[in-house]
PDB file of C-alpha atoms in Angstrom:
ATOM      1  CA  ASN A   1       0.000   0.000   0.000  1.00 75.00           C
ATOM      2  CA  LEU A   2       3.045   2.293  -0.037  1.00 85.00           C
ATOM      3  CA  PHE A   3       2.797   2.816  -3.796  1.00 89.00           C
ATOM      4  CA  GLY A   4      -0.121   3.628  -6.038  1.00 90.00           C
ATOM      5  CA  ASP A   5      -1.423   1.603  -8.948  1.00 95.00           C
ATOM      6  CA  ASP A   6       0.625   1.631 -12.162  1.00 95.00           C
ATOM      7  CA  TYR A   7       3.562   3.220 -10.332  1.00 95.00           C
ATOM      8  CA  PHE A   8       6.676   1.301 -11.447  1.00 97.00           C
ATOM      9  CA  ASP A   9       8.283   0.596 -14.831  1.00 98.00           C
ATOM     10  CA  VAL A  10      10.415  -2.319 -13.538  1.00 98.00           C
ATOM     11  CA  ILE A  11      10.397  -4.699 -10.593  1.00 98.00           C
ATOM     12  CA  THR A  12      13.216  -7.121  -9.801  1.00 97.00           C
ATOM     13  CA  CYS A  13      12.577 -10.075  -7.551  1.00 95.00           C
ATOM     14  CA  ASN A  14      14.560 -12.832  -5.868  1.00 93.00           C
ATOM     15  CA  PRO A  15      11.631 -14.735  -4.342  1.00 91.00           C
ATOM     16  CA  PRO A  16      11.657 -17.807  -2.125  1.00 88.00           C
ATOM     17  CA  TYR A  17      12.532 -20.729  -4.411  1.00 89.00           C
ATOM     18  CA  PHE A  18      10.674 -23.617  -2.815  1.00 87.00           C
ATOM     19  CA  ASP A  19       6.914 -23.974  -2.418  1.00 83.00           C
ATOM     20  CA  THR A  20       5.426 -24.918   0.929  1.00 74.00           C
ATOM     21  CA  ASN A  21       5.059 -28.539  -0.164  1.00 71.00           C
ATOM     22  CA  ASN A  22       8.811 -28.872  -0.655  1.00 64.00           C
ATOM     23  CA  SER A  23      10.774 -29.243   2.574  1.00 65.00           C
ATOM     24  CA  LEU A  24      14.020 -29.867   0.653  1.00 63.00           C
ATOM     25  CA  PHE A  25      16.794 -27.846   2.272  1.00 66.00           C
ATOM     26  CA  GLU A  26      14.399 -26.303   4.785  1.00 77.00           C
ATOM     27  CA  ASN A  27      16.529 -24.588   7.370  1.00 80.00           C
ATOM     28  CA  VAL A  28      15.811 -24.816  11.087  1.00 82.00           C
ATOM     29  CA  ASN A  29      16.551 -21.087  11.279  1.00 85.00           C
ATOM     30  CA  SER A  30      13.141 -19.481  10.676  1.00 86.00           C
ATOM     31  CA  ILE A  31      14.603 -16.426   8.911  1.00 88.00           C
ATOM     32  CA  LYS A  32      16.454 -18.607   6.406  1.00 86.00           C
ATOM     33  CA  ALA A  33      13.400 -20.857   5.989  1.00 84.00           C
ATOM     34  CA  ILE A  34      11.250 -17.801   5.160  1.00 86.00           C
ATOM     35  CA  ALA A  35      13.842 -16.618   2.626  1.00 87.00           C
ATOM     36  CA  ARG A  36      13.983 -20.002   0.871  1.00 86.00           C
ATOM     37  CA  HIS A  37      10.414 -21.321   1.171  1.00 88.00           C
ATOM     38  CA  GLU A  38       7.085 -19.713   0.315  1.00 88.00           C
ATOM     39  CA  LYS A  39       5.999 -19.304   3.908  1.00 88.00           C
ATOM     40  CA  LEU A  40       5.128 -15.579   3.777  1.00 91.00           C
ATOM     41  CA  LEU A  41       5.298 -14.851   0.038  1.00 92.00           C
ATOM     42  CA  ASN A  42       4.345 -17.077  -2.890  1.00 94.00           C
ATOM     43  CA  LEU A  43       4.134 -16.766  -6.674  1.00 96.00           C
ATOM     44  CA  ASP A  44       0.508 -15.615  -6.570  1.00 96.00           C
ATOM     45  CA  ASP A  45       1.483 -12.827  -4.157  1.00 96.00           C
ATOM     46  CA  ILE A  46       4.347 -11.693  -6.390  1.00 97.00           C
ATOM     47  CA  PHE A  47       2.183 -11.501  -9.501  1.00 98.00           C
ATOM     48  CA  THR A  48      -0.789  -9.943  -7.665  1.00 97.00           C
ATOM     49  CA  ILE A  49       1.361  -7.124  -6.288  1.00 96.00           C
ATOM     50  CA  SER A  50       3.273  -6.700  -9.551  1.00 97.00           C
ATOM     51  CA  LYS A  51       0.041  -6.486 -11.537  1.00 98.00           C
ATOM     52  CA  ARG A  52      -1.158  -3.655  -9.325  1.00 97.00           C
ATOM     53  CA  VAL A  53       1.996  -1.538  -9.077  1.00 97.00           C
ATOM     54  CA  LEU A  54       3.514  -2.067 -12.544  1.00 98.00           C
ATOM     55  CA  LYS A  55       2.539   0.172 -15.416  1.00 98.00           C
ATOM     56  CA  THR A  56       1.112  -1.488 -18.537  1.00 97.00           C
ATOM     57  CA  ASN A  57       4.068  -2.946 -20.446  1.00 97.00           C
ATOM     58  CA  GLY A  58       6.116  -2.739 -17.245  1.00 98.00           C
ATOM     59  CA  ARG A  59       8.684  -5.452 -16.669  1.00 98.00           C
ATOM     60  CA  LEU A  60       9.050  -7.975 -13.865  1.00 98.00           C
ATOM     61  CA  ALA A  61      12.420  -9.713 -13.723  1.00 97.00           C
ATOM     62  CA  MET A  62      13.168 -12.589 -11.385  1.00 97.00           C
ATOM     63  CA  VAL A  63      15.689 -15.267 -10.654  1.00 95.00           C
ATOM     64  CA  HIS A  64      14.167 -18.623  -9.817  1.00 96.00           C
ATOM     65  CA  ARG A  65      14.651 -22.391  -9.837  1.00 95.00           C
ATOM     66  CA  THR A  66      14.553 -23.978 -13.288  1.00 95.00           C
ATOM     67  CA  GLU A  67      12.463 -26.882 -11.977  1.00 94.00           C
ATOM     68  CA  ARG A  68       9.565 -24.465 -11.322  1.00 95.00           C
ATOM     69  CA  LEU A  69       9.450 -22.946 -14.814  1.00 97.00           C
ATOM     70  CA  THR A  70       6.065 -24.370 -15.856  1.00 97.00           C
ATOM     71  CA  GLN A  71       4.435 -23.362 -12.566  1.00 96.00           C
ATOM     72  CA  ILE A  72       5.865 -19.845 -12.889  1.00 97.00           C
ATOM     73  CA  LEU A  73       4.653 -19.483 -16.492  1.00 98.00           C
ATOM     74  CA  ASP A  74       1.158 -20.699 -15.558  1.00 98.00           C
ATOM     75  CA  THR A  75       0.931 -18.283 -12.641  1.00 98.00           C
ATOM     76  CA  ALA A  76       2.253 -15.364 -14.701  1.00 98.00           C
ATOM     77  CA  SER A  77      -0.324 -15.993 -17.410  1.00 97.00           C
ATOM     78  CA  LYS A  78      -3.132 -16.075 -14.847  1.00 98.00           C
ATOM     79  CA  TYR A  79      -2.245 -12.498 -13.844  1.00 98.00           C
ATOM     80  CA  GLY A  80      -1.754 -11.132 -17.370  1.00 98.00           C
ATOM     81  CA  PHE A  81       2.036 -11.396 -17.604  1.00 98.00           C
ATOM     82  CA  MET A  82       3.814 -12.722 -20.674  1.00 98.00           C
ATOM     83  CA  ALA A  83       7.301 -14.229 -20.416  1.00 98.00           C
ATOM     84  CA  LYS A  84       9.557 -12.388 -22.860  1.00 97.00           C
ATOM     85  CA  LYS A  85      13.099 -13.590 -22.052  1.00 96.00           C
ATOM     86  CA  ILE A  86      14.513 -16.612 -20.279  1.00 96.00           C
ATOM     87  CA  ARG A  87      18.148 -17.354 -19.637  1.00 94.00           C
ATOM     88  CA  PHE A  88      19.056 -20.642 -18.015  1.00 93.00           C
ATOM     89  CA  ILE A  89      22.047 -20.560 -15.680  1.00 90.00           C
ATOM     90  CA  TYR A  90      24.483 -23.463 -15.679  1.00 87.00           C
ATOM     91  CA  PRO A  91      26.736 -22.798 -12.701  1.00 82.00           C
ATOM     92  CA  LYS A  92      28.844 -25.925 -13.158  1.00 81.00           C
ATOM     93  CA  GLU A  93      30.241 -27.415 -16.340  1.00 76.00           C
ATOM     94  CA  ASN A  94      28.316 -30.335 -17.843  1.00 80.00           C
ATOM     95  CA  ARG A  95      25.455 -30.010 -15.334  1.00 86.00           C
ATOM     96  CA  ASP A  96      21.792 -29.197 -15.875  1.00 89.00           C
ATOM     97  CA  SER A  97      20.531 -25.689 -15.218  1.00 91.00           C
ATOM     98  CA  ASP A  98      19.329 -25.139 -11.682  1.00 91.00           C
ATOM     99  CA  LEU A  99      18.544 -21.418 -11.901  1.00 93.00           C
ATOM    100  CA  MET A 100      17.080 -19.127 -14.521  1.00 94.00           C
ATOM    101  CA  LEU A 101      16.618 -15.447 -15.128  1.00 95.00           C
ATOM    102  CA  ILE A 102      13.171 -14.694 -16.469  1.00 97.00           C
ATOM    103  CA  GLU A 103      11.615 -11.423 -17.611  1.00 97.00           C
ATOM    104  CA  PHE A 104       7.873 -10.798 -17.917  1.00 98.00           C
ATOM    105  CA  VAL A 105       5.896  -7.929 -19.402  1.00 98.00           C
ATOM    106  CA  LYS A 106       2.575  -6.882 -17.866  1.00 98.00           C
ATOM    107  CA  GLY A 107       0.041  -7.155 -20.684  1.00 97.00           C
ATOM    108  CA  GLY A 108       2.785  -8.215 -23.094  1.00 95.00           C
ATOM    109  CA  LYS A 109       2.199  -9.877 -26.430  1.00 94.00           C
ATOM    110  CA  LYS A 110       3.336 -13.396 -27.275  1.00 92.00           C
ATOM    111  CA  GLY A 111       6.956 -13.875 -28.220  1.00 93.00           C
ATOM    112  CA  LEU A 112       9.654 -15.441 -26.085  1.00 94.00           C
ATOM    113  CA  LYS A 113      13.433 -15.239 -26.465  1.00 93.00           C
ATOM    114  CA  MET A 114      15.607 -17.959 -25.018  1.00 90.00           C
ATOM    115  CA  LEU A 115      18.936 -16.298 -24.308  1.00 86.00           C
ATOM    116  CA  TYR A 116      22.067 -18.298 -24.981  1.00 73.00           C
ATOM    117  CA  SER A 117      24.495 -18.971 -22.156  1.00 63.00           C
ATOM    118  CA  GLY A 118      26.945 -21.493 -23.572  1.00 56.00           C
ATOM    119  CA  LYS A 119      30.019 -19.270 -23.795  1.00 48.00           C
ATOM    120  CA  GLY A 120      33.091 -20.528 -22.047  1.00 43.00           C
ATOM    121  CA  TRP A 121      32.137 -24.173 -21.664  1.00 41.00           C
ATOM    122  CA  LYS A 122      34.811 -26.830 -21.565  1.00 41.00           C
ATOM    123  CA  SER A 123      34.212 -30.361 -22.731  1.00 38.00           C
ATOM    124  CA  ASN A 124      35.242 -32.119 -19.510  1.00 43.00           C
ATOM    125  CA  TYR A 125      33.767 -31.645 -16.044  1.00 45.00           C
ATOM    126  CA  THR A 126      36.300 -30.517 -13.457  1.00 54.00           C
ATOM    127  CA  GLY A 127      33.956 -29.513 -10.632  1.00 59.00           C
ATOM    128  CA  ASN A 128      34.941 -25.857 -11.019  1.00 67.00           C
ATOM    129  CA  TYR A 129      32.690 -22.979 -11.979  1.00 70.00           C
ATOM    130  CA  ASN A 130      32.686 -22.301 -15.693  1.00 67.00           C
ATOM    131  CA  ILE A 131      34.154 -19.155 -17.228  1.00 72.00           C
ATOM    132  CA  GLU A 132      30.737 -17.504 -17.585  1.00 71.00           C
ATOM    133  CA  ILE A 133      30.017 -17.745 -13.850  1.00 72.00           C
ATOM    134  CA  LYS A 134      33.553 -16.615 -12.939  1.00 76.00           C
ATOM    135  CA  ASN A 135      33.088 -13.591 -15.215  1.00 77.00           C
ATOM    136  CA  MET A 136      29.797 -12.773 -13.461  1.00 74.00           C
ATOM    137  CA  PHE A 137      31.112 -13.105  -9.910  1.00 72.00           C
ATOM    138  CA  GLY A 138      34.845 -12.522 -10.380  1.00 70.00           C
ATOM    139  CA  ASP A 139      37.699 -14.562  -9.003  1.00 62.00           C
ATOM    140  CA  ASP A 140      35.931 -14.789  -5.647  1.00 59.00           C
ATOM    141  CA  ALA A 141      33.534 -17.477  -6.935  1.00 54.00           C
ATOM    142  CA  HIS A 142      33.983 -20.479  -4.663  1.00 56.00           C
ATOM    143  CA  ASP A 143      34.769 -23.680  -6.512  1.00 51.00           C
ATOM    144  CA  THR A 144      33.847 -27.023  -4.984  1.00 48.00           C
ATOM    145  CA  LYS A 145      34.866 -30.432  -6.203  1.00 43.00           C
TER     146      LYS A 145
END
């Protein structure tokens, strides 16, 4: 209620990744559990609020778990948002995507771009972050084997 209707051009969001039915990685620390699981904020809440405060053709950008893509697209459509760009993130070489960046337009027309993120891949898995991720986060990216 702090902002009026049709107030913003852009909203960025890093919502809780896991729905309330998924206790995977649920932390015993309540603050961390709230940050990771949809205990106080869910996809419907995000799109309801965004629909109200975004201007027509305003953009909502979020980072989310790849495994929830179909649920996110269904929810977005229900509130009048059209996915316009998706970029899958592959943090480790030769592994499936676990995160994605996704951009929606309020009242947008059909037409989706899948952004390429294959630069810097090596053919063998070493357990280290790939060049793309190191370029995003610098030399401080923590490799694990």
